[in-house]
Coordinates of N, CA and C in Angstrom, one line a residue:
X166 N 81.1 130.2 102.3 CA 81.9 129.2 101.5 C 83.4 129.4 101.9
X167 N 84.4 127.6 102.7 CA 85.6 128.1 102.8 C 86.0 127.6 101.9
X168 N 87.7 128.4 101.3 CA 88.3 127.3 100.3 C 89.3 126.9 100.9
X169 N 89.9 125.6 100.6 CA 90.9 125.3 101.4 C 92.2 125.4 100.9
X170 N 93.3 125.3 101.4 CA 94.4 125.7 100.6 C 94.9 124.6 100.0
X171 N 95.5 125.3 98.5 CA 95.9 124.4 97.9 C 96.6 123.1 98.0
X172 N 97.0 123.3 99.4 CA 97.8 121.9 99.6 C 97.3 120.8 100.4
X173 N 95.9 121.7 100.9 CA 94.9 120.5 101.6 C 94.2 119.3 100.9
X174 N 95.0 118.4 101.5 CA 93.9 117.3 100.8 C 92.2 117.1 101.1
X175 N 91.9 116.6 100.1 CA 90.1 116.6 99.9 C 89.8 115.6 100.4
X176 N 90.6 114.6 100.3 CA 90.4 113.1 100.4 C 91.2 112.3 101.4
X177 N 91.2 111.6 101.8 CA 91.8 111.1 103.0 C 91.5 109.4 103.3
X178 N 92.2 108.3 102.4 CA 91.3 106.6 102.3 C 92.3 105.7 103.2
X179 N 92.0 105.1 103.8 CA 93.0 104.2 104.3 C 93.1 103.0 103.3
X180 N 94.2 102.6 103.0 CA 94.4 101.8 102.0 C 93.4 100.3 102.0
X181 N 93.7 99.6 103.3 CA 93.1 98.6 103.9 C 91.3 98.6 103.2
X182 N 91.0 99.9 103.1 CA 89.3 100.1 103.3 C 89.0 100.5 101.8
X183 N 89.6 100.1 100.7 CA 89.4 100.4 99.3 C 89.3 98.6 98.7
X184 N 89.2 99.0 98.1 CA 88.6 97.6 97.1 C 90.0 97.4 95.7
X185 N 91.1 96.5 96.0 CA 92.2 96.7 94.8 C 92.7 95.5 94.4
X186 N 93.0 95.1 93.4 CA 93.9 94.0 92.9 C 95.4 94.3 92.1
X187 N 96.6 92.8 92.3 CA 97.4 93.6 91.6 C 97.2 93.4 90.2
X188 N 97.4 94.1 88.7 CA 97.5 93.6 87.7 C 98.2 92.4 87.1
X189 N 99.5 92.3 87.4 CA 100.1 91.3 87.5 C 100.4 90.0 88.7
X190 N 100.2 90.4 89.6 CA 100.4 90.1 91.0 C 99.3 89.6 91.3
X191 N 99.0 88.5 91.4 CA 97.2 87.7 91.4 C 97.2 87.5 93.0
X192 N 98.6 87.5 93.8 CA 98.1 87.4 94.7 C 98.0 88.9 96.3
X193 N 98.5 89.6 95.0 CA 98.2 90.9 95.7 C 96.9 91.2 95.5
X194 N 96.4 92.1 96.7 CA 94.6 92.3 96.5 C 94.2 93.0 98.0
X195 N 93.2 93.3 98.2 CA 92.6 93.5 99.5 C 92.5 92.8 100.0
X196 N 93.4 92.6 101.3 CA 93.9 91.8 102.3 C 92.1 91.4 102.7
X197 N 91.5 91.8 103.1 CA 90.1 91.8 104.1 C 89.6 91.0 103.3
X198 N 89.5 90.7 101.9 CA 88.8 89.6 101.3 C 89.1 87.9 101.5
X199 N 90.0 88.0 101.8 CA 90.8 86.5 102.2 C 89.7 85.6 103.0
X200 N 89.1 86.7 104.1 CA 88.5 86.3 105.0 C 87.6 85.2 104.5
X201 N 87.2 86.2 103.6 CA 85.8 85.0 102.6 C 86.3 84.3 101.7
X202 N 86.8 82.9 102.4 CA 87.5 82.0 101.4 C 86.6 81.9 99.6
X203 N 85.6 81.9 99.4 CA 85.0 81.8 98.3 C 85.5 82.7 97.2
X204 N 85.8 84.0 97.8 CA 86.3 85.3 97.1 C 87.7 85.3 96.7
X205 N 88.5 84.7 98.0 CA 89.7 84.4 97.6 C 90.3 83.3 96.6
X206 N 89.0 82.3 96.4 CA 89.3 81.5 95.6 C 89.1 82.3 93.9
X207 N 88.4 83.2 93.6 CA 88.6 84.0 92.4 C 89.7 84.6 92.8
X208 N 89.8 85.2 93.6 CA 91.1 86.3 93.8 C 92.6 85.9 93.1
X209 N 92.6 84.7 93.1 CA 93.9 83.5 93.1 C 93.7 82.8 91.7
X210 N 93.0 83.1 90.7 CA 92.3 82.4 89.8 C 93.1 83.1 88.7
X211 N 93.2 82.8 87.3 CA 93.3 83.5 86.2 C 92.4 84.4 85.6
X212 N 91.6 84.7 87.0 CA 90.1 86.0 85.9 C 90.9 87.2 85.6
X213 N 90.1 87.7 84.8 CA 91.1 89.5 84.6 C 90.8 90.3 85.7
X214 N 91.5 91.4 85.3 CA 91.5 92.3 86.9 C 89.8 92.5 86.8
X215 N 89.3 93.2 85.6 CA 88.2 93.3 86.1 C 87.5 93.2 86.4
X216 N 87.0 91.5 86.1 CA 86.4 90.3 86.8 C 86.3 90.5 88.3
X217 N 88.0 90.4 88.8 CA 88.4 90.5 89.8 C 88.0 91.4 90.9
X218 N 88.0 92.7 90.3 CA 87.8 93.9 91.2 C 86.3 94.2 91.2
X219 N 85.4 94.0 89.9 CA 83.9 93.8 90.3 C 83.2 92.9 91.0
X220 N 84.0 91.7 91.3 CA 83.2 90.7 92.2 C 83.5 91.3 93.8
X221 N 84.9 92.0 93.8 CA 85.1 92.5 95.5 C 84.2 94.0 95.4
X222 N 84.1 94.3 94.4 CA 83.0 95.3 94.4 C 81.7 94.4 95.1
X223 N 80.9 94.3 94.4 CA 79.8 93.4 95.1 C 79.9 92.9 96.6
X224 N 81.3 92.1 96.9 CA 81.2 91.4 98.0 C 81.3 92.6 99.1
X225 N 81.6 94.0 98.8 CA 82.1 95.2 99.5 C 80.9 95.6 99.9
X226 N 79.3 95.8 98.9 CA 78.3 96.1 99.3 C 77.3 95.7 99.7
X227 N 77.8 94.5 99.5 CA 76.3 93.3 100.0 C 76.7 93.0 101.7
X228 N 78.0 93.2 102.1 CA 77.9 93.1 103.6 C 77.9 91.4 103.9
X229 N 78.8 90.9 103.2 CA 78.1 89.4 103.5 C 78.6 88.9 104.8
X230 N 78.5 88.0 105.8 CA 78.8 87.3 106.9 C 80.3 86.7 106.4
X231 N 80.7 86.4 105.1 CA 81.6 85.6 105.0 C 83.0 86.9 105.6
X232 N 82.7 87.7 105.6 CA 83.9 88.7 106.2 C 84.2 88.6 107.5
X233 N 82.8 88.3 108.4 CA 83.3 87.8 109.7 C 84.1 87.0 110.5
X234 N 84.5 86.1 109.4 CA 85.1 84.9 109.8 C 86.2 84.6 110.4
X235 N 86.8 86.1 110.1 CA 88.3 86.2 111.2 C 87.8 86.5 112.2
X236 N 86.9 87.6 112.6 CA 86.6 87.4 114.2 C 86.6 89.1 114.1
X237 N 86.9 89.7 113.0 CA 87.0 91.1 112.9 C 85.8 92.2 112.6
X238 N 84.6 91.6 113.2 CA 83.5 92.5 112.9 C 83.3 93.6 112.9
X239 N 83.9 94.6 114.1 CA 84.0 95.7 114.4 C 84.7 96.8 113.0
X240 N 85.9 95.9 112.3 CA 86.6 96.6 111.2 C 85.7 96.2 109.6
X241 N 84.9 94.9 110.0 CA 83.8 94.4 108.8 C 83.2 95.6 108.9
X242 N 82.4 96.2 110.1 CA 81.1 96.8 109.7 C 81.7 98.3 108.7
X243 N 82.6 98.7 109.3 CA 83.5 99.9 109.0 C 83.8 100.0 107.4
X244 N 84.3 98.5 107.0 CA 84.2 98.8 105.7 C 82.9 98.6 105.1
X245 N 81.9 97.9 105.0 CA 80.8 97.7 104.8 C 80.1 98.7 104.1
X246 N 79.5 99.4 105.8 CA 79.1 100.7 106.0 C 80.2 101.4 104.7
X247 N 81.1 101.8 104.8 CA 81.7 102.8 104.1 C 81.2 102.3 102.3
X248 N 81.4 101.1 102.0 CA 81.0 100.1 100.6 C 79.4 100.9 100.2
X249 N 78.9 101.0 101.3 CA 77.2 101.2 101.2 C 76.9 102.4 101.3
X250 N 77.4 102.9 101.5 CA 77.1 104.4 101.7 C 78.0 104.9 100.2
X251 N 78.8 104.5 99.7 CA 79.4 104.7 98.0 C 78.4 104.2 97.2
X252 N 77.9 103.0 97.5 CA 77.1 103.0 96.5 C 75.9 103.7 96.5
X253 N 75.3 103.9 97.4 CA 73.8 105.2 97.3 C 74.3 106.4 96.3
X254 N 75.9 106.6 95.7 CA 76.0 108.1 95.0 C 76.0 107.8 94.0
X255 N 76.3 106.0 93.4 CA 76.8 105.5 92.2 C 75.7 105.6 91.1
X256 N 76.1 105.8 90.3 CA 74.6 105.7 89.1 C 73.9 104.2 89.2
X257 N 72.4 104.4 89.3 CA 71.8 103.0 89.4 C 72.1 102.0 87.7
X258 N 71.9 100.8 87.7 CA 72.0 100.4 86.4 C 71.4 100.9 85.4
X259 N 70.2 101.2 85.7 CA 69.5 102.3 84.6 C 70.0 103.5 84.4
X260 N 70.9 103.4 84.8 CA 71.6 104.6 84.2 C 72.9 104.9 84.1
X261 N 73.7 103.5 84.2 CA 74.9 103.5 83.7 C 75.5 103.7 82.2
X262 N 75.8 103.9 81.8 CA 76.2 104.1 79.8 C 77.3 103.7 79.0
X263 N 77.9 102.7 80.3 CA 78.7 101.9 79.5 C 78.6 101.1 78.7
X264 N 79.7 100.9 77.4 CA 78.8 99.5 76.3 C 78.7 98.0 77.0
X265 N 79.4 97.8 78.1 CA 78.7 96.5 79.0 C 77.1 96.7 79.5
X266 N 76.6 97.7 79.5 CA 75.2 98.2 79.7 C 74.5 98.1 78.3
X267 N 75.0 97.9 77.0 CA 74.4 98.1 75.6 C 73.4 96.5 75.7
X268 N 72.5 96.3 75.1 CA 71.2 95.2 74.4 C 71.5 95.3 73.6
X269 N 71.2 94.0 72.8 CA 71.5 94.0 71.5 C 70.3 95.5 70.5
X270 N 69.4 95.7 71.0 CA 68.2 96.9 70.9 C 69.6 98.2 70.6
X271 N 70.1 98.2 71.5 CA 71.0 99.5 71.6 C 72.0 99.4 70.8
X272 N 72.9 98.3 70.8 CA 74.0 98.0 69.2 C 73.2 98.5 68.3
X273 N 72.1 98.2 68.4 CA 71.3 98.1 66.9 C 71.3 99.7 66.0
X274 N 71.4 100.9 67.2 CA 72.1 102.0 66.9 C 72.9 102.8 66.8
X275 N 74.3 101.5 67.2 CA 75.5 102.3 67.3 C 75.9 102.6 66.0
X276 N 76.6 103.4 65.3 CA 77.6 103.8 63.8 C 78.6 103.3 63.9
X277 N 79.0 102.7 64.6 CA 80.1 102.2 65.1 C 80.7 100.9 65.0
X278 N 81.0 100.1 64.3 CA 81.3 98.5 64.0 C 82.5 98.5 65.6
X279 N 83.5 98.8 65.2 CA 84.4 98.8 66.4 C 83.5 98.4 67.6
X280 N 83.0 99.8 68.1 CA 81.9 99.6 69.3 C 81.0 98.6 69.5
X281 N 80.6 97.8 68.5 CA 79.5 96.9 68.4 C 80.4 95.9 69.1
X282 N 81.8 95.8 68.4 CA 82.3 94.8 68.8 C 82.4 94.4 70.2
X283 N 82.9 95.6 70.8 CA 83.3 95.8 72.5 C 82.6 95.2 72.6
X284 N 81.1 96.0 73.1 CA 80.0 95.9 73.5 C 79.5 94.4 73.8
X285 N 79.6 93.5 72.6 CA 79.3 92.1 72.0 C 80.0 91.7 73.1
X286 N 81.5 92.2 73.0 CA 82.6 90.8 73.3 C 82.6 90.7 75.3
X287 N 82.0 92.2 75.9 CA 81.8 92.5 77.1 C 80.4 91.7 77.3
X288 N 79.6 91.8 76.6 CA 78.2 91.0 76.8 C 78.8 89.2 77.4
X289 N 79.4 88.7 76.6 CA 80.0 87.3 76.5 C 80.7 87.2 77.8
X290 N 81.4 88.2 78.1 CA 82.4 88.2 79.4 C 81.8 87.9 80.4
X291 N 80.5 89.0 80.6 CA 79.5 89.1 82.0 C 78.8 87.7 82.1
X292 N 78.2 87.0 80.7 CA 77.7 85.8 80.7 C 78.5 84.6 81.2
X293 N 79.4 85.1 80.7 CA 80.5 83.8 80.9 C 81.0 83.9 82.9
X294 N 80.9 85.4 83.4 CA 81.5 85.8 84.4 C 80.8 85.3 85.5
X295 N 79.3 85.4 85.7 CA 78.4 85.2 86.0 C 77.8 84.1 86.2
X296 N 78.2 82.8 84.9 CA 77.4 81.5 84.8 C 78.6 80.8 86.2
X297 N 80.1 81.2 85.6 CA 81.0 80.4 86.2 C 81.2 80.5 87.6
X298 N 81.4 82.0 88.1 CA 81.2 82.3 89.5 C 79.6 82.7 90.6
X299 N 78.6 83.0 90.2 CA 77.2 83.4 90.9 C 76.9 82.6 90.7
X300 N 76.0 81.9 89.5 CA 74.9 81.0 89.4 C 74.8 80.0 90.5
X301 N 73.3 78.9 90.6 CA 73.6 78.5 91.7 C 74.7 77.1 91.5
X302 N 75.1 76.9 92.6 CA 76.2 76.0 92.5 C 77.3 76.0 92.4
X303 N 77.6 78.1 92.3 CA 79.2 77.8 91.8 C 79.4 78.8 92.9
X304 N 81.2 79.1 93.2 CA 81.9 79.3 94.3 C 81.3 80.3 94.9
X305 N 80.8 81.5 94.4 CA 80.2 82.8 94.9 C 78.5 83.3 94.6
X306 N 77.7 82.1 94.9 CA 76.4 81.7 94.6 C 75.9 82.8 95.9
X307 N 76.6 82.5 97.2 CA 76.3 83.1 98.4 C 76.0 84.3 98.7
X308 N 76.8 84.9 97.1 CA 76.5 86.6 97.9 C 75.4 87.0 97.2
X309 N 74.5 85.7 96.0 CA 73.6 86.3 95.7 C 73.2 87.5 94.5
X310 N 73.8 87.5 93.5 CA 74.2 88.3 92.6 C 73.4 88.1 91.3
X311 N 72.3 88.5 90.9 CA 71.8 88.4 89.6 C 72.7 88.9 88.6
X312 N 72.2 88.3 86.8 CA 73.5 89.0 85.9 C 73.2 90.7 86.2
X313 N 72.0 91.2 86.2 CA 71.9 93.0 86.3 C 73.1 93.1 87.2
X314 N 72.9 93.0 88.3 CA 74.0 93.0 89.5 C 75.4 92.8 89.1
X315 N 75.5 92.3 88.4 CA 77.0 92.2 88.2 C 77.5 93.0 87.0
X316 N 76.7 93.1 85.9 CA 76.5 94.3 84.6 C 77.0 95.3 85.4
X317 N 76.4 95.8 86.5 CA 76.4 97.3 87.3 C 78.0 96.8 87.4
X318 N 78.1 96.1 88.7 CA 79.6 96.4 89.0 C 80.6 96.0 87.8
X319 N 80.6 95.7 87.2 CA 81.5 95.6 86.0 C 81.6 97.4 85.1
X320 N 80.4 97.9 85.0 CA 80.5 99.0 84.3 C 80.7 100.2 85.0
X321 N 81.1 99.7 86.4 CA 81.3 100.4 87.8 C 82.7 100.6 87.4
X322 N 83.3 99.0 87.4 CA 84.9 99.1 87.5 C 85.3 99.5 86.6
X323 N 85.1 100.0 85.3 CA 85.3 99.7 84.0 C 85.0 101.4 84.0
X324 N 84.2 102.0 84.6 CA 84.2 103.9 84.7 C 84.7 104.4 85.3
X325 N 85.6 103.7 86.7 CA 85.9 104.5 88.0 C 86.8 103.8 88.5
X326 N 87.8 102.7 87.9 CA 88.6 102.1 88.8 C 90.2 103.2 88.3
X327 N 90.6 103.3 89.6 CA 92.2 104.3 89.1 C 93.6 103.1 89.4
X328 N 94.3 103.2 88.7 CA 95.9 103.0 88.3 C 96.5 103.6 89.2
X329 N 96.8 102.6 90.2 CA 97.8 103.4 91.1 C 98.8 102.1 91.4
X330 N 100.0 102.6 91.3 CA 101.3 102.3 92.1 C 101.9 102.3 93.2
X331 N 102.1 101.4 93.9 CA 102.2 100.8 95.3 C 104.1 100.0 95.3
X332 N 104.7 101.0 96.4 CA 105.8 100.0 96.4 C 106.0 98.8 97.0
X333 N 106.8 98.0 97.0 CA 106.1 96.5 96.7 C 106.1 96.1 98.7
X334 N 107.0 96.8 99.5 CA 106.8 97.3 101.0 C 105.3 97.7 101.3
X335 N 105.0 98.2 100.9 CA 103.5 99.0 101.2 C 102.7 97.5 100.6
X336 N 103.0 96.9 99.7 CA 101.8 96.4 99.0 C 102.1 94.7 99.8
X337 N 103.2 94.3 100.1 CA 103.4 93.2 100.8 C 102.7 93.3 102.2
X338 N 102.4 94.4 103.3 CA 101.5 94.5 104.6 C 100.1 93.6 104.0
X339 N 99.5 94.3 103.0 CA 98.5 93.2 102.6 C 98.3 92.4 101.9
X340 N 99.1 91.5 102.2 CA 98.9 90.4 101.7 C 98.7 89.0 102.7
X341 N 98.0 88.2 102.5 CA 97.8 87.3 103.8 C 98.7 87.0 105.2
X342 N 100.3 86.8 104.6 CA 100.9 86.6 105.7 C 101.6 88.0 105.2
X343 N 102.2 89.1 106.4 CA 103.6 90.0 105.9 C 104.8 89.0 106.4
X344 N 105.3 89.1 105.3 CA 106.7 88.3 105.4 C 107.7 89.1 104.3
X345 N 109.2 88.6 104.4 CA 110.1 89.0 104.1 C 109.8 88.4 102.2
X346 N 109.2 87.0 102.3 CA 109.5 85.9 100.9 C 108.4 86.5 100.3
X347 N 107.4 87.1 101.5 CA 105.8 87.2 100.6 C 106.6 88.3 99.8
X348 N 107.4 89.8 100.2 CA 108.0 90.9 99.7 C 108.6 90.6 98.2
X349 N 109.4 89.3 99.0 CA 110.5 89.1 97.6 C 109.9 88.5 96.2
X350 N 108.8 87.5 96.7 CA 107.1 86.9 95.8 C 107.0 88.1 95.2
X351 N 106.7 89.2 95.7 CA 106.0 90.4 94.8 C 106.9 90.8 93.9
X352 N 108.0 91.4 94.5 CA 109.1 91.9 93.3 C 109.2 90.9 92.0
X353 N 110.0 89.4 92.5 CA 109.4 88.6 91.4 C 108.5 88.2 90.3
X354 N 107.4 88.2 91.2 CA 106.2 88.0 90.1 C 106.1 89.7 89.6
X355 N 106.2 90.9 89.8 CA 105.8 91.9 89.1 C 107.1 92.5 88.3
X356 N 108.4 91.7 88.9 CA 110.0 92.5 88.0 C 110.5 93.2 88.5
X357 N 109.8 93.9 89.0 CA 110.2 95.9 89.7 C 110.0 95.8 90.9
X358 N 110.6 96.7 91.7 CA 110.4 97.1 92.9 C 109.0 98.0 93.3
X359 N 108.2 98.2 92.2 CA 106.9 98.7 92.5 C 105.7 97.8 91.3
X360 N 104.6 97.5 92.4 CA 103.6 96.8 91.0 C 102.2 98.0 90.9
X361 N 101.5 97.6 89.8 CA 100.8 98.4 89.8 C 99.3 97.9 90.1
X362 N 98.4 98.6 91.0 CA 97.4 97.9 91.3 C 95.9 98.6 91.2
X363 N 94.5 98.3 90.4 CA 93.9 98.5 89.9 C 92.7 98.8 91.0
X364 N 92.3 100.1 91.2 CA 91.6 100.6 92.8 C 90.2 101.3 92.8
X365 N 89.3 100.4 92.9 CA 88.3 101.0 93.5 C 88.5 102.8 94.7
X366 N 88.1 103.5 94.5 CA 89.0 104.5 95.6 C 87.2 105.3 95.8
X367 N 86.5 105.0 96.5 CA 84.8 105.4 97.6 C 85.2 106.8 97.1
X368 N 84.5 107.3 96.8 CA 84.4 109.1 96.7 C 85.0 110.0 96.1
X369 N 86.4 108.9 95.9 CA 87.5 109.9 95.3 C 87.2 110.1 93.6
X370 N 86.3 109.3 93.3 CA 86.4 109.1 91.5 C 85.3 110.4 91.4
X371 N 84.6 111.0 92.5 CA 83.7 111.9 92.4 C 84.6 113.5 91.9
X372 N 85.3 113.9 92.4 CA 86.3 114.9 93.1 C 86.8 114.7 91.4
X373 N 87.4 116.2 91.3 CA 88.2 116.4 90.0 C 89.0 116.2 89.9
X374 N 89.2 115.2 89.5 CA 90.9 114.6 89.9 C 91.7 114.5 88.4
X375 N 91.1 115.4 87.5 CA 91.8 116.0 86.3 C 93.1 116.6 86.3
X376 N 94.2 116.0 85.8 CA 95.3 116.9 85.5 C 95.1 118.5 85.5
X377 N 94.6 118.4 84.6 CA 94.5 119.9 84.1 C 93.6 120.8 85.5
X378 N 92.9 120.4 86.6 CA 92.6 120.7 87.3 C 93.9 121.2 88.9
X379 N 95.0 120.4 88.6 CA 96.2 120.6 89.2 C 96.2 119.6 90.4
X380 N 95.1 118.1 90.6 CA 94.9 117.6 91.4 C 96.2 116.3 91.3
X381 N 96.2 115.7 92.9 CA 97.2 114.4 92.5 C 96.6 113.5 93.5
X382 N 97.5 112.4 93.7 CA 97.3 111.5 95.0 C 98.4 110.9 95.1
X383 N 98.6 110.9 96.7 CA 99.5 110.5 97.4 C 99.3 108.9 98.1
X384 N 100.1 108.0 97.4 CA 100.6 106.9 98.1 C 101.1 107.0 99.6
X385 N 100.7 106.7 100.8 CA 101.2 106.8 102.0 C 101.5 105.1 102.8

């Protein structure tokens, strides 16, 4: 058994290859999704973030052809692969325990009014999430998404997405074009010289990444 020293990092992501949106910044996101105009048309929409970040969840696992479309396959498969190989660790839906996971069977034993509520008001969300974008006929029918399927990634994003802070330099590279106005666009629409953006991060949500454990992460 080695241990490493304390100042070794565990973790190592390239930004590009994580799954993020901005909170406020609708048009900040993971650049590599653009590709699949369908996705980017939610991307660009008034959905919540995490509407937002569970549907590029899904589109991250399923591998779909629409990522090809720039011509970038070699860097598609890379993330893909990396997308798929995170989900083989993730808890299957049957065994997720979020109240987006609750039936009405399972309300039925919560003590909790509050909780019922969640629960209820997250049920409506997924239906509503689901009818407007998967079903057939609507913009992201393509990637093929039953409501189970999207339950999971929602209680995915909703257990494991981290709060991280991006200066608006770092966060303008991905954005469809890098430009000077796309930079100034971001400060604008977020106020600050930094926005904050809502991150799927592959492996890292595994790792103790408890305060109290003395762990951090580094923006690079």
């Amino acid at each position: 058994e080695t241990l490493l020293p304390a100042s070794a990092p565990l973790l190592s992501l390239p930004l590009h290859l994580l799954c993020w949106v901005g909170d406020k910044v609708p048009e900040c996101h993971t650049s590599s999704a653009v590709k699949y105009s369908e996705l980017a048309t939610l991307l660009s929409s008034d959905a919540g973030w995490d509407v937002k970040l569970a549907s590029l969840l899904l589109w991250a696992v399923k591998g779909t052809p629409g990522y090809d479309k720039g011509g970038e396959s070699g860097e598609a498969e890379v993330f893909h692969s990396l997308w798929q190989q995170y989900k083989l660790w993730l808890p299957q839906p049957e065994e997720q325990t979020h109240l987006c996971c609750f039936t009405a069977q399972d309300r039925a034993q919560l003590q909790n009014s509050f909780m019922v509520e969640i629960s209820e008001a997250l049920e409506e969300q997924l239906l509503d999430w689901h009818s407007k974008y998967f079903a057939p006929g609507q913009v992201l029918q393509g990637l093929g998404c039953s409501l189970p399927e999207v339950r999971w990634a929602m209680a995915t994003v909703r257990s494991r997405a981290f709060s991280v802070t991006l200066d608006t330099a770092t966060a303008a590279r991905y954005l469809p074009r890098e430009t000077e106005k796309n930079k100034s666009n971001l400060e604008v629409g977020s106020g600050s010289p930094e926005i904050t953006v809502s991150a799927l991060c592959p492996f890292a949500d595994m790792l103790n990444h408890s305060t109290e454990a003395g762990t951090s992460f580094v923006i690079k």
